[in-house]
Amino acid sequence: MNKKKDNNGTTRNNNPNHPGKRNRPDTKSRKPKSPMTGGASGTLPSKEHLQKLLAESDGPLNKRELARILNLKGQDRMHLRRMLKDLTDEGGLEKDNRRAYRPANALPDRLMIEITGIDLDGELRAKPAEWTAPAAPPPIYVMDVKREGGDYKPGDRVLARIRRTNETEYEARVIKTLEKEDNAQVVGTFKAYKDGGHVYPTDKKNKEEYFIPPEYRGDYKDGDLVIAEPLIGPNPFGRSKNPAKIVQFLGHKDDVRLISLIAIHSHGIPTVFTKKTLEEAAKLKEPTLEEGRTDLRHIPLVTIDGSDARDFDDAVFAEPDPDHPGGWHLIVAIADVSYYVRPGSALDKDAFERGNSTYFADRVVPMLPEELSNDLCSLRPHVNRACLAVHMRIDKDARLTSWKFVRGLMKSAARLTYEQVQAAHDGNPDDTTGPLMDKVIKPLYQAYSLLKHAREQRGALELDLPERKALIDAKGFLTAVVPRERVAAHQLIEEFMILANVAAAEALEKKNAPCVYRVHDRPAYDRLEATREFLKEMGYSLPKSDQLQPKALNHILKLSAEKEDKQLVHMMLLRTQSAAVYSPDNLGHFGLALERYAHFTSPIRRYADLLVHRSLVRAYGFGAGGMTDDEAGDLHAAAEHISLTERRSMVAERDVMDRFTAQFLSKNIGREFKGRVNSVTHFGIFVQLDETGADGIVPMSHLPRDFYVHDEKRHALVGKNTGRSFRLTDPVIVRLIEADPLRGSTVFEVIDGGETGGTGSRPAHGRNRGQNYRNHEKRRDGGSRGGKKGGGKKRRR
């Protein structure tokens, strides 16, 4: 009998005739085996056959793929489109954000799954980690079960790429192993209790408390910030207690420097470089022209960054194109990180693990050691620096007509700031910018005016996303949160970088080289349809999803710009947008209205850009530091990983800002603030303050007295008795009643705001936002929860 041991130590039978062995369909082809495929001319299938075809496919198929498989042409394609729409409306099919179809309730392409064990055939099985349907989840078989650090065990969770193998089964290939939640470390504050103590998590989503047995009590004091690790094994303390041990002391809770440390540890962001990485960084030296580099030191390239920037990874230059009247020759030079950070090195492994630099209000966790990020790779003024540069030529309409990539040696003419350059352009040059006006700054703005016009003509999405900046004093305390000022110089650099990113993507495609694209897919079908119906009631017409272009969204933004519902329209359109991610598959960039786009311009702080640099180095034969075959073959996994690390950093940065603002507001308990409703849920509303941008919750118990129904379609809470409603973007006045810096949570109560109306609907005229409920706190009671009625969730105060 042909047997072998698998990775889990289980003997499995590899005899294909073994009675327990399933006959799997061929997994090499995406095209399903169907009697309808093939043949000189296609025939339109019935709805049943179409559903069967999609059920047998190993992934979703869009209209074009279905038409090709069925060999449909002309009018038959129109009938296919109607049939797909009917099946979707009837609930038989689902449409994903790629506008591809799959059977209803089919598992998505990527999914978090939980290992359940090994079946009789010795194959590793799993189930969806979250499953709410009444029917049993479909079986999932995990492929490639090798894992560093040991075998998978029941309960382990992984992010996996899912593929349907037949009508009832799926196979999964692991993308990333996730820590089992029960074993995850917890950051929290310690409080002594008898001979032991308790740890209360700083994560506001974690409502648990962890019991520290006496043997792990140590010398910790009340208020100490610690990292605790849940104990594994039998629990002798009872179900009500979660036993844990303290594994690291971080400091005392009143130390403001710990605010960002909480996020760093909570989100698992690496902060320490390995000894080997630091040794490699210390040995690196600047390259010379003898290594085949192009000499760019005679070109007055300048860096333009924020006043607090320490790493300068891009420099720009522009001049009229003498060969093409009205056209321009632009140069964008980027730090040549690929020369220093080679594939497989310790530097590379640490950079990949981080995925990107993480920026907090009081510190930066860099992707690369400071010897590189702030020195060798930083394009500091008046010193030689290795770069990867692109010469780009645009015509009078700012169309990119040609590009040329070179590996060069440059010398920055000046380190400039956005405000400094803008002041010079506005007629107030200083000692640094004055000599650069005619040859550098004026040409940059002239070229920018063309690029800006081209962006408008292209129809790039113009959603206003205001940024806020935290001001931290010398002691580490937040003193203010102010809007981050944006001037034309910011947009100038953005447009130059966008053009360089497009050139990189087009160059790699032309070379048939691997590319990590920055993709921004169209809005998800279900989200867009809900928004379209919502806006229709307000008098705005939004095209259907398969006809949507960014220009249509810009048109609605322009129509609402002078109207009272401007904020609501903006918020609804913003929430339809998909998240931008990295992928080796080009889906285009919807927001920028570009067919292809990659990140090329920030390799000091983004690993995605480093991968693009390596591919360019290899494609153009620029020498050492190019992409390896192993990297090229594993690009999907790398793109998944850096998309996750980017998301991790975004969440951590937001958590730190929440904690800083909670600390800032904690001195203002009882003060009233103006704000707007920025989220509506069945348990209350969230309000964003106008002054600081801080977010906080208003629980149901802190709304004016009434029974509230959650109207999900209108994004509102509506009082059943008074008709008073709180709708997304409604202005309100709230009073701060709680601010917890460690958890980053703030709680408000509504003093004034919302809308009144006898039926709870928004009146067409005579809107009343001024009715004051200053004495509502005197009428609080415990209340009880009501049941569902009228299509919403009802709550009582």
XYZ file of N, CA and C in Angstrom, residues 701 705 707 780-786 795-797:
39
model
N -28.463 55.629 25.399
C -28.871 56.182 26.684
C -28.518 57.651 26.823
N -34.653 61.608 25.198
C -35.563 60.533 25.595
C -36.531 60.159 24.469
N -38.013 56.286 21.986
C -37.745 54.957 21.425
C -37.137 55.189 20.039
N -33.214 60.670 32.797
C -32.690 59.349 32.433
C -33.364 58.255 33.236
N -33.530 57.118 32.590
C -33.917 55.916 33.320
C -33.221 54.738 32.695
N -33.315 53.583 33.357
C -32.607 52.414 32.845
C -33.181 51.929 31.549
N -34.530 51.923 31.433
C -35.158 51.498 30.195
C -34.996 50.032 29.917
N -35.580 49.583 28.826
C -35.444 48.203 28.367
C -35.457 48.208 26.865
N -34.968 47.141 26.305
C -34.874 47.058 24.856
C -36.205 46.633 24.266
N -36.575 47.329 23.183
C -37.769 46.935 22.472
C -37.452 45.909 21.414
N -34.659 50.833 20.233
C -34.040 50.914 21.539
C -34.790 51.929 22.387
N -34.830 51.673 23.689
C -35.549 52.562 24.575
C -34.599 53.121 25.615
N -34.796 54.399 25.932
C -34.080 54.990 27.041
C -34.971 54.932 28.276
